[in-house]
CSV table of C-alpha atoms in Angstrom, one decimal:
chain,number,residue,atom,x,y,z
A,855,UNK,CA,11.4,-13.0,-10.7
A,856,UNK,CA,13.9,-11.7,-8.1
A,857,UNK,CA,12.6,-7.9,-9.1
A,858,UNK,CA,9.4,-9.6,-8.1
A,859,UNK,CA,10.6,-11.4,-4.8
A,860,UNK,CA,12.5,-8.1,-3.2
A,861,UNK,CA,9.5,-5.8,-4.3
A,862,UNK,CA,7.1,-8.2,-2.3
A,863,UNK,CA,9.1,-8.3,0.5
A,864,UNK,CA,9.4,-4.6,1.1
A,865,UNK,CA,5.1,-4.9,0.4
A,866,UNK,CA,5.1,-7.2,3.6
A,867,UNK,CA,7.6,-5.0,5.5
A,868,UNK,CA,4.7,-2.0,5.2
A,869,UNK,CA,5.5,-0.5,2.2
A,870,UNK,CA,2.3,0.7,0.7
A,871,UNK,CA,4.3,2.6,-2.0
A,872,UNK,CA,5.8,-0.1,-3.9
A,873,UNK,CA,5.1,0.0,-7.9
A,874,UNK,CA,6.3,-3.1,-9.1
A,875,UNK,CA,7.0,-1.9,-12.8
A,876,UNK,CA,7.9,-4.7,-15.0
A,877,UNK,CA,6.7,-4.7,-18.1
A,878,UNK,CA,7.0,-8.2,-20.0
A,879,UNK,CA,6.2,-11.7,-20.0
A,880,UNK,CA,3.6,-13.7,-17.0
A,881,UNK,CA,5.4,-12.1,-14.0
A,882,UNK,CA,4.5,-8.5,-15.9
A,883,UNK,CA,1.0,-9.7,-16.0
A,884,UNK,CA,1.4,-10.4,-12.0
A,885,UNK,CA,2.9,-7.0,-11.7
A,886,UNK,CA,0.4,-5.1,-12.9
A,887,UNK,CA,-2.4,-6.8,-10.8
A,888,UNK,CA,-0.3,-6.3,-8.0
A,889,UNK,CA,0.2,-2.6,-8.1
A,890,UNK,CA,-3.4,-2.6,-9.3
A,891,UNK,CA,-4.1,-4.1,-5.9
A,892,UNK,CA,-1.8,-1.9,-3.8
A,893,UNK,CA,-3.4,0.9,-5.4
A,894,UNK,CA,-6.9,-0.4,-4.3
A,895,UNK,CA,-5.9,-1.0,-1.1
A,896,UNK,CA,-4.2,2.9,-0.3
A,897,UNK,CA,-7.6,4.0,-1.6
A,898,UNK,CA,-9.8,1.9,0.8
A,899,UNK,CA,-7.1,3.2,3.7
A,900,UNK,CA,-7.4,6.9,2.9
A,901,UNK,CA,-11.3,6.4,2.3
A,902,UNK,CA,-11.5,4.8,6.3
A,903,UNK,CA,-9.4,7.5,7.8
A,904,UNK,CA,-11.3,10.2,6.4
A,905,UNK,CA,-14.5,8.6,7.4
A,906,UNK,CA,-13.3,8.2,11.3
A,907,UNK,CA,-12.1,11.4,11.1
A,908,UNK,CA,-15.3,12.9,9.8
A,909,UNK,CA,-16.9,10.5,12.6
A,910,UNK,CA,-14.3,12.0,15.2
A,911,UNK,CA,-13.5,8.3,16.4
A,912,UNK,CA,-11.9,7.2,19.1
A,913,UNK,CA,-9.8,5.2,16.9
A,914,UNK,CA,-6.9,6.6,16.6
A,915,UNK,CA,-5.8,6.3,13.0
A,916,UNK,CA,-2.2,7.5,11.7
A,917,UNK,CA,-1.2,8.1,8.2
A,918,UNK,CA,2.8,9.1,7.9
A,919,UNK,CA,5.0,9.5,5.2
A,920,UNK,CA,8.5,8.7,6.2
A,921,UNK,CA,11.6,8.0,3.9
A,922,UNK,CA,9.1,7.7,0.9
A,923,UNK,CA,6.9,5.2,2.2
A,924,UNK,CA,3.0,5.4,3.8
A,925,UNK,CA,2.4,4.5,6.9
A,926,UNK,CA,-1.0,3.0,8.3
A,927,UNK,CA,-1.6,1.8,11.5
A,928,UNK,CA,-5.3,1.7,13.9
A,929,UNK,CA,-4.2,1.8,17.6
């Protein structure tokens, strides 16, 4: 459960790239909807920022990788 606790926490910090990984028992079963979640939820970022970028938005929309972890942010 503390693998659990510290993995969310760096989720709500803004780490997209979190894979929770653990593999037994009711807090596995929570893991792998998690990550399955987190995955969904990179996929519908990268989907909108290709779309306002194909729109030329005036959104501005950045996507950065730094210190292994995504970045999203809409200014």
């Amino acid at each position: 459960m503390r693998i659990l606790n510290d993995k969310m926490k760096q989720i709500a910090q803004g780490n997209m790239d979190v894979q929770i990984d653990i593999p037994q028992g009711e807090v596995g079963k929570i893991s792998i909807t998690i990550d399955y979640m987190l995955s969904e939820i990179r996929s519908l970022i990268q989907r909108i920022y290709h779309e306002e970028q194909e729109k030329g938005s005036s959104k501005c929309w950045r996507c950065s990788r730094r210190s292994g972890r995504i970045l999203y942010t809409i200014r």
